[in-house]
Amino acid sequence: MAVTLAAPPRLGHVEAASAEVSPGAALAAALHRPVCVLGLGLIGGSLLRAATDAGRDAWGASASSTTVEKARADGYDVADSVADAIARAAARDALVVVAVPMTALDDVLAVVAREAPQCRLTDVTSVKEPVAEAVARRAPATRFVGGHPMTGTEFSGWDAGSLQLFQEKVWVVATDDDIDLDVWVDVVALALACGSTVVPAASDEHDLAVARISHLPHLLAAVLASVGADGGELALALAAGSFTDGTRVAATRPELTAAMCEGNRTALLAGLDDALGRLGAARGSLASTGGLLSTLTAGHGARTDLDEARRHRREVRIDLAGAPADFLDAMRELGRTGGRIIGWTGDALDAVEAALEEE
Amino acid sequence: MAVTLAAPPRLGHVEAASAEVSPGAALAAALHRPVCVLGLGLIGGSLLRAATDAGRDAWGASASSTTVEKARADGYDVADSVADAIARAAARDALVVVAVPMTALDDVLAVVAREAPQCRLTDVTSVKEPVAEAVARRAPATRFVGGHPMTGTEFSGWDAGSLQLFQEKVWVVATDDDIDLDVWVDVVALALACGSTVVPAASDEHDLAVARISHLPHLLAAVLASVGADGGELALALAAGSFTDGTRVAATRPELTAAMCEGNRTALLAGLDDALGRLGAARGSLASTGGLLSTLTAGHGARTDLDEARRHRREVRIDLAGAPADFLDAMRELGRTGGRIIGWTGDALDAVEAALEEE
């Protein structure tokens, strides 16, 4: 199910502003919000490229001087330091995007808390609850709405980035009850501007889901690669599509995968135990009666359902009038049932245009 | 390591012929050997297309009248029955290729034994020892040399086939001590003509290897697909590259995968236990100290080694003078150390040309 989004109910009431603004003006601000990207690896570097290309005032920062040089040489706006980038974000009311690995998160949040304690903040990290907890601990006054673009490659660093990385991908936007709806709209607008569609999800539901469809696949890929290598050079010489595809993400830097998986330990253990149970049952059946058909038929059905769901996507338009709590509920239910946001309604964009003409 | 192949030592001595023929004439015969394909699914259908395209006199047969009609409509030569196709192969001294699933193997071999009891026979099935045993039981007088093109897709049937399916793929040719070397050359020549390179391997070593790099990946893909589906529609909506690639082959018809895996039970159990051991260790580590780095680093190393091996392939030319036993030993050692046959030496092809001019 795909939906276009009208301006959500509370949009137009900006907490920090002294007066109410029109919904059109508020959405216009979200659509043109400056973007500050902290960390310029595969995801952050791609985001700086995509946001710049989408016409945003966008700048980045990296702790690595080599990365800073490369990004500048490619024509992008990179601040002299992380602190400078954040200070600029505070001055321009930008959306700050944390794009560093989990291991560097606390340090970056400390600088955010110092330079822009109340800024609009999101992230592009894999797990959502641990990041939200770190933000609550380190930068509690920021207006944080987590995000997770479901994209990537097995490569890392600025050079691996691409303008296209978010095109036609899914970008999860955390839709918890305590969020700032204006920043939620900022994050949705950025995701759509980069070419993604948006799946709204509660942080805990997101973490359970990605354990199964992202973290477990990375772990299985690593194990499969090792089992293949145990078969020696003949086995590797015979490796074709099933092995190559099944081990592709094992080429990701293991430190990044480890940080991602370990940061979602409880959810991953549940998914892993599900996998171990199914594999154990298959092993028992293969060793005794020899039958793998029930395991394989279940997997076949699951995979065909996925393909079907991807082919048959209905587009509907949801009426979002109502209280903010209803809106967040409706958004989570949309995500839970496989739906996604694909753009703004014509009405919302008309209001933006009217607001811009009034200026 | 890639090698070009001179005419192997015994080539030129054709058992069935009344007199010795020149090595050039024998290789010429192999390079122009008619091909009879039994079964026109994904692999057999692709083989009929590729062999025809390579200029071979090639015909096929299928038990399905729908398939026969489709293949004929696409312009291919299809016999009226499996028995007719095999009788024609006997008359033309063709290489018969069995391209039916394991479950239909015994029935087809019975017809082969009746219509062409001493024919040149190969197969394109996944496991080599069980097929060799079935041939020894059902069609013991045939000159059988097993084969296994390491290619395929998750689709099946004539419509899924393609002329290109074998291009730049690896084709294993069984290189056991008791084989007929002339037929071994026929199979190698067919694989090369279809655009593949050849890895020579003993049947048992092949079966151990494919359990790890083909059968286990299929089983893991099925389990992963089920674990993902257990996460509900939200999880499937978030599924990106790692899940899509990791479950791709779960879309294969489960009956085909089951027949393939169950036919290689002992070897698959060994590979599966290796995987279960590694996954169990990872689970224990994640649940206690939380560390997945050793599992992920091992997998990363194995996967990078695979990529390296694919990039850095040296081409050498092996001197194959010597007794047939030495030749087979040298071929198996080539495969065991990651080498493959990529073509014929210039000398061998010169001899073919000279022989053809003499005719």
XYZ file of C-alpha atoms in Angstrom:
718
model
C 0.000 0.000 0.000
C 1.408 3.377 -0.923
C 0.043 6.661 0.392
C 0.529 10.302 -0.356
C 0.651 12.439 2.756
C -1.402 15.529 3.482
C 0.102 17.971 5.956
C -0.246 16.179 9.302
C -2.562 17.775 11.901
C -0.110 19.552 14.178
C 2.043 20.890 11.395
C 1.882 24.674 11.499
C 2.309 24.842 15.235
C 6.039 25.340 15.625
C 7.003 25.093 19.295
C 10.026 27.335 19.027
C 8.272 30.077 17.094
C 6.478 32.883 18.864
C 3.376 32.642 16.677
C 1.492 30.015 14.712
C 2.405 29.765 11.046
C 0.244 28.452 8.215
C 0.475 24.702 7.423
C 1.683 25.648 3.944
C 4.495 27.791 5.325
C 5.511 25.066 7.778
C 5.623 22.413 5.056
C 7.491 24.832 2.790
C 10.086 25.235 5.533
C 10.403 21.440 5.867
C 10.806 21.023 2.104
C 13.631 23.575 2.077
C 15.176 22.810 5.461
C 19.006 23.050 5.434
C 20.731 19.736 6.146
C 23.860 19.120 8.217
C 25.383 15.635 7.806
C 27.761 14.402 10.518
C 29.928 11.584 9.195
C 30.687 11.162 5.478
C 31.025 7.413 5.027
C 28.923 5.345 2.623
C 25.559 6.554 3.975
C 26.472 10.050 5.175
C 28.532 10.758 2.055
C 25.694 9.610 -0.176
C 23.238 11.740 1.802
C 25.354 14.891 1.426
C 25.449 14.247 -2.328
C 21.709 13.491 -2.608
C 20.559 16.419 -0.443
C 22.790 18.826 -2.357
C 21.480 17.444 -5.636
C 17.900 17.904 -4.391
C 18.618 21.608 -4.033
C 19.027 21.697 -0.261
C 21.524 23.936 1.481
C 23.561 20.968 2.719
C 26.954 20.656 4.403
C 28.837 17.883 6.089
C 31.602 17.145 8.543
C 33.992 14.269 9.082
C 36.573 13.442 11.711
C 38.840 12.175 8.927
C 40.893 14.869 7.179
C 41.300 12.583 4.140
C 37.521 12.328 3.828
C 37.139 16.101 4.220
C 39.635 16.648 1.397
C 37.973 14.101 -0.893
C 34.474 15.495 -0.333
C 35.666 19.062 -0.923
C 37.556 17.967 -4.037
C 34.258 16.524 -5.296
C 32.706 19.971 -4.825
C 30.739 19.480 -1.606
C 30.437 21.887 1.308
C 32.343 20.450 4.263
C 32.856 22.329 7.537
C 36.267 22.611 9.190
C 35.159 20.554 12.155
C 32.161 18.655 13.507
C 31.625 21.463 16.032
C 31.639 24.106 13.259
C 29.105 22.110 11.234
C 26.761 21.829 14.220
C 27.120 25.496 15.147
C 26.131 26.387 11.605
C 23.109 24.069 11.929
C 22.017 25.887 15.096
C 22.277 29.250 13.345
C 20.221 28.120 10.324
C 17.685 25.852 12.103
C 18.951 22.943 10.000
C 18.094 19.279 10.319
C 21.168 17.578 11.790
C 21.739 14.019 10.552
C 24.019 11.767 12.580
C 25.689 9.370 10.129
C 28.489 7.884 12.207
C 28.864 4.229 13.288
C 27.332 3.254 16.657
C 30.791 3.247 18.197
C 31.266 6.989 17.549
C 27.713 7.992 18.449
C 28.234 9.161 22.042
C 31.132 11.447 21.150
C 29.204 13.139 18.342
C 26.096 13.562 20.508
C 28.214 15.295 23.161
C 29.248 17.912 20.590
C 25.637 18.281 19.417
C 24.504 18.872 23.019
C 27.131 21.566 23.426
C 26.767 23.390 20.084
C 23.080 22.980 19.283
C 21.271 21.597 22.340
C 17.746 22.046 20.919
C 18.402 21.243 17.267
C 16.265 19.180 14.924
C 18.037 15.812 14.969
C 17.791 12.533 13.099
C 20.122 9.654 12.329
C 20.683 7.029 9.629
C 21.841 4.201 11.885
C 20.527 0.663 11.720
C 19.013 0.270 15.207
C 16.542 2.781 16.587
C 15.992 2.077 20.299
C 19.694 2.139 21.292
C 20.196 5.390 19.355
C 17.120 6.964 20.969
C 18.473 5.931 24.389
C 21.872 7.434 23.633
C 20.221 10.696 22.530
C 18.091 10.783 25.700
C 21.278 10.359 27.729
C 23.657 12.640 25.838
C 21.553 15.291 24.109
C 18.188 15.182 25.864
C 16.966 18.627 24.733
C 17.348 17.930 21.024
C 14.214 17.340 18.974
C 15.145 13.809 17.852
C 13.282 11.645 15.335
C 15.255 8.562 14.305
C 15.579 7.346 10.734
C 16.949 4.329 8.888
C 17.409 4.247 5.124
C 17.246 0.561 4.109
C 20.102 0.798 1.659
C 23.820 0.215 1.508
C 26.432 -1.841 -0.229
C 29.237 -4.065 1.023
C 31.644 -1.116 0.556
C 32.335 1.790 2.900
C 33.811 5.303 2.982
C 33.223 8.504 0.986
C 34.422 6.935 -2.282
C 31.780 4.201 -2.007
C 28.980 6.775 -1.776
C 26.582 7.641 -4.543
C 23.929 10.196 -5.365
C 21.628 7.285 -6.236
C 21.956 5.290 -3.015
C 18.494 6.259 -1.718
C 16.616 6.127 -5.019
C 13.612 3.807 -4.822
C 14.691 2.551 -1.405
C 12.736 2.405 1.841
C 13.565 4.926 4.579
C 12.115 4.112 7.991
C 11.132 7.148 10.044
C 10.693 6.480 13.763
C 7.090 7.192 14.716
C 7.011 7.007 18.505
C 4.412 8.774 20.623
C 6.800 11.280 22.189
C 8.248 12.684 18.968
C 8.174 16.254 17.661
C 5.841 16.094 14.692
C 7.522 19.023 12.917
C 10.852 17.216 12.913
C 9.086 14.023 11.828
C 7.918 15.963 8.778
C 11.472 17.272 8.228
C 12.817 13.715 8.157
C 10.027 12.443 5.898
C 10.647 15.376 3.552
C 14.386 14.657 3.407
C 13.810 10.960 2.685
C 11.349 11.757 -0.109
C 13.702 14.423 -1.516
C 16.456 11.795 -1.744
C 14.205 9.503 -3.797
C 13.137 7.079 -1.064
C 9.693 6.103 0.112
C 8.967 6.253 3.842
C 7.845 3.467 6.149
C 6.668 4.850 9.505
C 7.384 2.480 12.411
C 7.751 2.522 16.177
C 11.425 2.207 17.155
C 10.995 -1.131 18.932
C 8.985 -2.680 16.075
C 11.628 -1.474 13.622
C 14.418 -3.091 15.631
C 12.639 -6.453 15.765
C 12.022 -6.324 12.014
C 15.564 -5.390 10.942
C 17.033 -8.141 13.129
C 15.250 -10.585 10.825
C 15.737 -8.968 7.443
C 19.101 -7.243 7.824
C 21.167 -8.384 10.820
C 20.447 -12.101 10.540
C 21.207 -12.098 6.771
C 24.592 -10.511 7.541
C 25.366 -13.191 10.135
C 24.230 -16.033 7.853
C 26.317 -14.610 5.004
C 29.436 -14.655 7.193
C 28.810 -18.223 8.342
C 28.108 -19.407 4.794
C 31.319 -17.780 3.523
C 33.335 -19.622 6.187
C 31.647 -22.963 5.520
C 32.372 -22.535 1.804
C 36.016 -21.700 2.455
C 36.268 -24.831 4.630
C 35.537 -26.760 1.410
C 38.841 -25.573 -0.058
C 39.728 -24.102 -3.419
C 37.630 -26.581 -5.389
C 34.508 -25.497 -3.512
C 35.249 -21.821 -4.067
C 35.957 -22.463 -7.759
C 32.486 -24.008 -8.062
C 30.742 -21.178 -6.219
C 28.012 -19.772 -8.454
C 24.965 -17.569 -7.957
C 23.512 -19.082 -4.792
C 26.817 -18.799 -2.921
C 27.848 -15.467 -4.400
C 24.503 -13.848 -3.570
C 24.229 -15.580 -0.212
C 27.637 -14.289 0.927
C 27.693 -10.842 -0.724
C 27.215 -8.819 2.454
C 29.945 -10.817 4.212
C 32.296 -8.478 2.339
C 31.113 -5.559 4.495
C 33.726 -4.339 7.008
C 33.198 -6.755 9.933
C 33.535 -3.960 12.526
C 30.537 -2.149 10.998
C 28.424 -5.309 10.852
C 29.403 -6.256 14.406
C 28.439 -2.821 15.750
C 25.110 -2.998 13.908
C 24.273 -6.543 15.069
C 25.534 -6.195 18.630
C 23.564 -2.964 19.011
C 20.397 -4.977 18.409
C 21.309 -7.982 20.526
C 17.946 -8.961 22.002
C 16.035 -8.751 18.730
C 18.814 -10.531 16.847
C 18.881 -13.368 19.385
C 15.165 -13.911 18.764
C 15.633 -14.018 14.989
C 18.739 -16.192 15.297
C 16.927 -18.683 17.546
C 14.118 -18.869 15.009
C 16.706 -19.661 12.319
C 18.551 -22.204 14.512
C 15.268 -23.935 15.329
C 14.333 -24.228 11.669
C 17.822 -25.379 10.659
C 17.919 -27.914 13.485
C 14.557 -29.318 12.436
C 15.749 -29.524 8.825
C 18.923 -31.292 9.951
C 16.955 -33.823 11.952
C 14.622 -34.503 9.089
C 17.462 -34.801 6.558
C 19.404 -37.199 8.804
C 16.416 -39.439 9.516
C 13.744 -39.553 6.814
C 15.742 -37.344 4.464
C 12.951 -34.875 3.867
C 13.720 -31.189 3.401
C 10.510 -30.441 1.532
C 8.627 -28.833 4.410
C 11.523 -26.452 5.180
C 11.983 -25.607 1.519
C 8.258 -25.213 0.817
C 7.876 -22.796 3.744
C 10.815 -20.737 2.504
C 9.515 -20.790 -1.035
C 6.116 -19.523 0.095
C 7.683 -16.737 2.148
C 9.878 -15.625 -0.696
C 7.062 -15.674 -3.286
C 4.879 -13.658 -0.894
C 7.636 -11.059 -0.776
C 7.815 -10.882 -4.564
C 4.016 -10.680 -4.770
C 3.873 -7.883 -2.200
C 6.438 -5.949 -4.198
C 4.519 -6.371 -7.444
C 1.022 -5.645 -6.196
C 1.213 -2.340 -4.388
C -2.038 -0.396 -4.246
C -1.904 3.364 -3.966
C -4.402 4.969 -1.588
C -4.741 8.360 0.016
C -5.292 8.471 3.748
C -7.427 11.122 5.410
C -5.242 12.325 8.231
C -7.569 14.793 9.894
C -7.663 14.265 13.638
C -5.537 14.480 16.736
C -1.745 13.989 16.552
C -2.038 10.730 18.541
C -4.473 9.349 15.959
C -2.123 10.465 13.220
C 0.838 8.614 14.751
C -1.321 5.529 15.307
C -2.489 5.608 11.705
C 1.083 6.006 10.497
C 2.360 3.054 12.542
C -0.527 0.909 11.367
C 0.320 1.864 7.795
C 3.899 0.624 8.259
C 2.813 -2.488 10.148
C 0.615 -3.583 7.240
C 3.317 -3.119 4.626
C 2.373 0.404 3.536
C 4.600 3.347 2.742
C 4.469 7.072 2.102
C 5.400 8.003 -1.435
C 4.835 11.759 -1.574
C 2.788 14.812 -0.636
C -0.822 15.330 -1.683
C -1.566 17.949 -4.277
C -3.462 19.924 -1.629
C -0.431 20.023 0.641
C 1.790 21.197 -2.191
C -0.791 23.823 -3.232
C -0.682 25.188 0.304
C 3.124 25.307 0.127
C 2.964 27.252 -3.095
C 0.385 29.702 -1.705
C 2.552 30.257 1.375
C 5.641 30.925 -0.731
C 3.719 33.457 -2.875
C 2.611 35.311 0.271
C 6.215 35.783 1.393
C 44.698 -20.966 -12.665
C 43.350 -21.347 -16.185
C 44.721 -23.881 -18.627
C 44.335 -24.638 -22.282
C 44.115 -28.301 -23.036
C 46.171 -30.258 -25.529
C 44.595 -33.458 -26.836
C 44.731 -35.836 -23.870
C 46.981 -38.919 -24.232
C 44.513 -41.647 -25.102
C 42.476 -39.558 -27.471
C 42.681 -41.103 -30.920
C 42.123 -44.597 -29.621
C 38.389 -45.053 -29.976
C 37.316 -48.300 -28.339
C 34.317 -48.805 -30.558
C 36.163 -48.179 -33.793
C 37.924 -50.945 -35.590
C 41.124 -48.946 -36.109
C 43.039 -46.157 -34.419
C 42.303 -42.684 -35.732
C 44.566 -39.643 -35.567
C 44.303 -37.396 -32.453
C 43.265 -34.556 -34.751
C 40.438 -36.595 -36.269
C 39.288 -37.727 -32.833
C 39.219 -34.193 -31.448
C 37.487 -33.011 -34.627
C 34.797 -35.608 -33.980
C 34.412 -34.415 -30.382
C 34.148 -30.781 -31.480
C 31.372 -31.671 -33.927
C 29.672 -34.423 -31.936
C 25.850 -34.389 -32.292
C 24.044 -33.683 -29.033
C 20.829 -35.259 -27.756
C 19.261 -33.476 -24.767
C 16.770 -35.432 -22.643
C 14.609 -33.033 -20.657
C 13.989 -29.440 -21.723
C 13.620 -27.542 -18.457
C 15.753 -24.583 -17.442
C 19.093 -26.385 -17.920
C 18.187 -28.841 -20.698
C 16.268 -26.181 -22.623
C 19.178 -23.778 -22.356
C 21.576 -26.497 -23.459
C 19.538 -27.309 -26.573
C 19.577 -23.598 -27.450
C 23.318 -23.162 -26.747
C 24.421 -26.345 -28.546
C 22.304 -25.444 -31.574
C 23.735 -21.925 -31.548
C 27.272 -23.368 -31.374
C 26.593 -25.137 -34.683
C 26.049 -28.610 -33.270
C 23.528 -31.024 -34.730
C 21.365 -30.927 -31.592
C 17.922 -32.266 -30.763
C 15.918 -32.670 -27.627
C 13.045 -34.563 -26.065
C 10.589 -33.860 -23.297
C 7.885 -35.883 -21.573
C 5.712 -32.760 -21.571
C 3.776 -32.133 -24.779
C 3.449 -28.441 -23.882
C 7.227 -28.162 -23.657
C 7.661 -29.995 -26.962
C 5.292 -27.542 -28.642
C 7.000 -24.496 -27.149
C 10.496 -25.656 -28.096
C 9.379 -26.474 -31.639
C 7.607 -23.124 -31.914
C 10.932 -21.503 -30.982
C 12.526 -23.326 -33.914
C 14.344 -26.154 -32.139
C 14.592 -29.783 -33.205
C 12.522 -31.900 -30.808
C 11.923 -35.621 -31.258
C 8.447 -37.136 -30.977
C 9.422 -39.096 -27.877
C 12.330 -39.679 -25.515
C 12.810 -43.116 -27.106
C 12.941 -41.604 -30.606
C 15.522 -39.041 -29.498
C 17.746 -41.739 -27.994
C 17.409 -44.032 -31.013
C 18.558 -41.143 -33.181
C 21.524 -40.609 -30.827
C 22.523 -44.272 -31.225
C 22.391 -43.972 -35.005
C 24.543 -40.816 -35.080
C 26.971 -41.657 -32.225
C 25.731 -38.550 -30.418
C 26.506 -37.432 -26.893
C 23.346 -38.034 -24.856
C 22.767 -35.477 -22.099
C 20.368 -36.397 -19.306
C 18.765 -33.156 -18.112
C 15.862 -34.420 -16.019
C 15.403 -33.987 -12.250
C 16.777 -36.741 -9.992
C 13.254 -38.069 -9.492
C 12.875 -38.898 -13.193
C 16.403 -40.219 -13.656
C 15.770 -43.961 -13.340
C 12.947 -43.930 -15.885
C 14.998 -42.067 -18.480
C 18.024 -44.317 -17.926
C 15.843 -47.369 -18.548
C 14.937 -46.005 -21.991
C 18.601 -45.177 -22.672
C 19.613 -48.746 -21.755
C 16.988 -50.094 -24.174
C 17.513 -47.749 -27.148
C 21.246 -46.946 -26.958
C 22.900 -49.290 -24.431
C 26.491 -48.259 -25.273
C 25.970 -44.588 -26.000
C 28.145 -41.665 -24.933
C 26.321 -40.362 -21.899
C 26.584 -37.368 -19.605
C 24.245 -35.450 -17.326
C 23.743 -31.936 -15.993
C 22.465 -32.864 -12.548
C 23.737 -31.385 -9.324
C 25.101 -34.468 -7.561
C 27.569 -36.781 -9.236
C 27.950 -39.942 -7.117
C 24.215 -40.765 -6.919
C 23.839 -40.247 -10.677
C 26.866 -42.447 -11.392
C 25.363 -45.134 -9.145
C 22.012 -44.916 -10.934
C 23.759 -45.239 -14.304
C 25.772 -48.240 -13.084
C 22.485 -49.853 -11.999
C 20.209 -48.935 -14.909
C 22.440 -48.428 -17.944
C 25.735 -50.124 -17.060
C 27.063 -50.468 -20.622
C 26.814 -46.772 -21.448
C 30.015 -44.737 -21.598
C 29.067 -42.309 -18.834
C 30.978 -39.202 -17.758
C 29.012 -36.990 -15.392
C 28.811 -33.228 -15.688
C 27.466 -30.310 -13.685
C 27.148 -26.803 -15.105
C 27.279 -24.431 -12.108
C 24.527 -22.197 -13.365
C 20.821 -21.718 -13.026
C 18.233 -19.245 -11.875
C 15.343 -19.462 -9.443
C 13.002 -20.115 -12.408
C 12.282 -23.361 -14.188
C 10.863 -24.761 -17.414
C 11.565 -24.191 -21.123
C 10.472 -20.537 -20.981
C 13.049 -19.798 -18.286
C 15.892 -21.101 -20.474
C 18.422 -18.948 -22.275
C 21.143 -19.277 -24.872
C 23.432 -17.399 -22.466
C 22.936 -19.575 -19.384
C 26.353 -21.248 -19.649
C 28.368 -18.210 -20.753
C 31.329 -17.586 -18.451
C 30.096 -20.197 -16.000
C 31.927 -23.188 -14.543
C 31.031 -26.659 -15.799
C 32.326 -29.528 -13.683
C 33.280 -32.643 -15.637
C 33.565 -35.813 -13.554
C 37.134 -37.067 -13.721
C 37.073 -40.459 -12.067
C 39.618 -43.194 -12.756
C 37.220 -45.545 -14.541
C 35.905 -43.083 -17.124
C 36.077 -43.295 -20.912
C 38.526 -40.561 -21.858
C 36.970 -40.041 -25.288
C 33.607 -39.229 -23.745
C 35.359 -37.024 -21.173
C 36.690 -35.019 -24.132
C 33.170 -34.925 -25.658
C 31.777 -33.415 -22.465
C 34.627 -30.925 -22.095
C 34.155 -29.904 -25.732
C 30.408 -29.377 -25.235
C 30.953 -27.266 -22.110
C 33.533 -25.097 -23.857
C 31.294 -24.773 -26.937
C 28.504 -23.450 -24.682
C 30.790 -20.739 -23.314
C 31.707 -22.331 -19.978
C 35.090 -23.138 -18.517
C 35.671 -26.643 -17.169
C 36.662 -27.708 -13.680
C 37.722 -31.372 -13.595
C 36.860 -33.094 -10.308
C 36.354 -36.566 -8.873
C 32.649 -37.230 -8.302
C 32.951 -37.554 -4.529
C 35.027 -34.392 -4.175
C 32.506 -32.539 -6.327
C 29.622 -33.675 -4.142
C 31.337 -32.527 -0.946
C 32.102 -29.151 -2.505
C 28.625 -28.424 -3.904
C 27.020 -29.307 -0.574
C 28.820 -26.280 0.831
C 28.503 -23.802 -1.989
C 25.160 -24.739 -3.551
C 22.968 -26.996 -1.396
C 23.620 -25.295 1.934
C 22.997 -21.816 0.420
C 19.619 -23.067 -0.844
C 18.696 -24.377 2.608
C 19.849 -21.195 4.367
C 17.898 -19.080 1.855
C 14.706 -21.003 2.650
C 15.203 -20.673 6.409
C 16.004 -16.958 6.120
C 12.889 -16.363 4.014
C 10.726 -18.035 6.675
C 12.365 -16.142 9.544
C 11.784 -12.884 7.674
C 8.143 -13.719 7.014
C 7.736 -14.481 10.744
C 8.521 -10.790 11.263
C 5.303 -9.836 9.478
C 4.570 -7.327 6.745
C 6.652 -4.570 8.333
C 9.746 -6.784 8.193
C 9.121 -7.714 4.567
C 8.521 -4.049 3.682
C 11.956 -3.230 5.101
C 13.713 -6.078 3.313
C 16.552 -4.647 1.236
C 19.644 -6.030 -0.486
C 20.942 -8.373 2.199
C 17.573 -10.141 2.565
C 16.687 -10.066 -1.136
C 20.040 -11.552 -2.168
C 20.148 -13.955 0.768
C 16.732 -15.435 -0.099
C 16.823 -15.268 -3.914
C 17.232 -19.000 -4.505
C 14.394 -19.765 -2.076
C 12.166 -18.899 -5.036
C 13.344 -22.060 -6.827
C 10.667 -24.769 -7.039
C 11.033 -26.532 -3.669
C 10.648 -30.000 -5.215
C 13.743 -29.390 -7.388
C 15.789 -28.060 -4.475
C 14.672 -30.929 -2.232
C 15.662 -33.544 -4.823
C 19.046 -31.860 -5.262
C 19.760 -31.559 -1.525
C 18.378 -34.936 -0.480
C 20.398 -36.608 -3.233
C 23.543 -35.339 -1.516
C 22.487 -36.063 2.057
C 25.787 -37.129 3.640
C 27.810 -34.271 2.234
C 25.061 -31.750 3.026
C 24.844 -32.962 6.631
C 28.577 -32.275 7.013
C 28.233 -28.757 5.616
C 25.079 -28.098 7.625
C 26.750 -29.225 10.859
C 29.640 -26.896 10.134
C 27.131 -24.035 9.716
C 25.163 -25.011 12.836
C 28.381 -25.162 14.857
C 29.427 -21.693 13.730
C 25.951 -20.228 14.262
C 25.682 -21.817 17.696
C 29.059 -20.382 18.692
C 27.988 -16.958 17.423
C 24.739 -17.211 19.374
C 26.572 -18.087 22.560
C 28.988 -15.243 22.137
C 26.232 -12.728 21.312
C 24.173 -13.805 24.333
C 27.087 -13.652 26.779
C 29.841 -11.191 25.917
C 27.982 -9.831 22.920
C 30.826 -10.351 20.488
C 30.162 -11.342 16.877
C 33.426 -9.992 15.561
C 35.253 -13.322 15.283
C 32.406 -14.901 13.290
C 32.096 -11.856 11.062
C 35.841 -11.465 10.557
C 36.189 -15.100 9.505
C 33.334 -14.706 7.029
C 34.755 -11.460 5.715
C 38.146 -13.084 5.132
C 36.581 -16.043 3.329
C 34.505 -13.807 1.095
C 37.420 -11.499 0.237
C 39.562 -14.541 -0.604
C 36.850 -15.612 -3.040
C 36.820 -12.197 -4.720
C 40.635 -12.177 -4.850
C 40.764 -15.654 -6.398
C 38.296 -14.514 -9.061
C 40.355 -11.432 -9.877
C 43.817 -12.951 -9.940
C 43.629 -15.929 -12.253
C 46.917 -16.920 -13.862
C 46.843 -18.654 -17.226
C 49.240 -21.556 -17.680
C 49.563 -24.375 -20.142
C 49.927 -27.866 -18.769
C 52.030 -30.489 -20.511
C 49.751 -33.482 -20.610
C 52.085 -36.037 -22.150
C 52.000 -39.279 -20.210
C 49.781 -42.171 -19.261
C 45.994 -41.695 -18.963
C 46.195 -42.251 -15.196
C 48.684 -39.393 -14.874
C 46.454 -37.252 -17.040
C 43.410 -37.832 -14.824
C 45.504 -37.200 -11.710
C 46.808 -33.955 -13.175
C 43.278 -32.885 -14.101
C 41.886 -33.581 -10.630
C 44.787 -31.743 -9.021
C 44.083 -28.811 -11.334
C 40.496 -28.637 -10.116
C 41.449 -29.181 -6.486
C 43.732 -26.162 -6.542
C 41.148 -23.842 -8.087
C 42.186 -24.262 -11.726
C 40.024 -24.613 -14.794
C 40.236 -25.495 -18.473
C 39.478 -22.563 -20.745
C 40.096 -23.940 -24.228
C 42.150 -26.064 -26.594
C 45.798 -25.417 -27.406
C 46.678 -24.057 -30.819
C 48.498 -27.332 -31.533
C 45.391 -29.361 -30.816
C 43.292 -27.164 -33.068
C 45.935 -27.309 -35.824
C 45.730 -31.096 -35.692
C 41.925 -30.865 -35.971
C 42.240 -28.667 -39.024
C 44.790 -30.985 -40.659
C 42.513 -33.975 -40.024
C 39.510 -32.193 -41.517
C 41.522 -31.282 -44.634
C 42.542 -34.927 -45.077
C 38.903 -36.058 -45.148
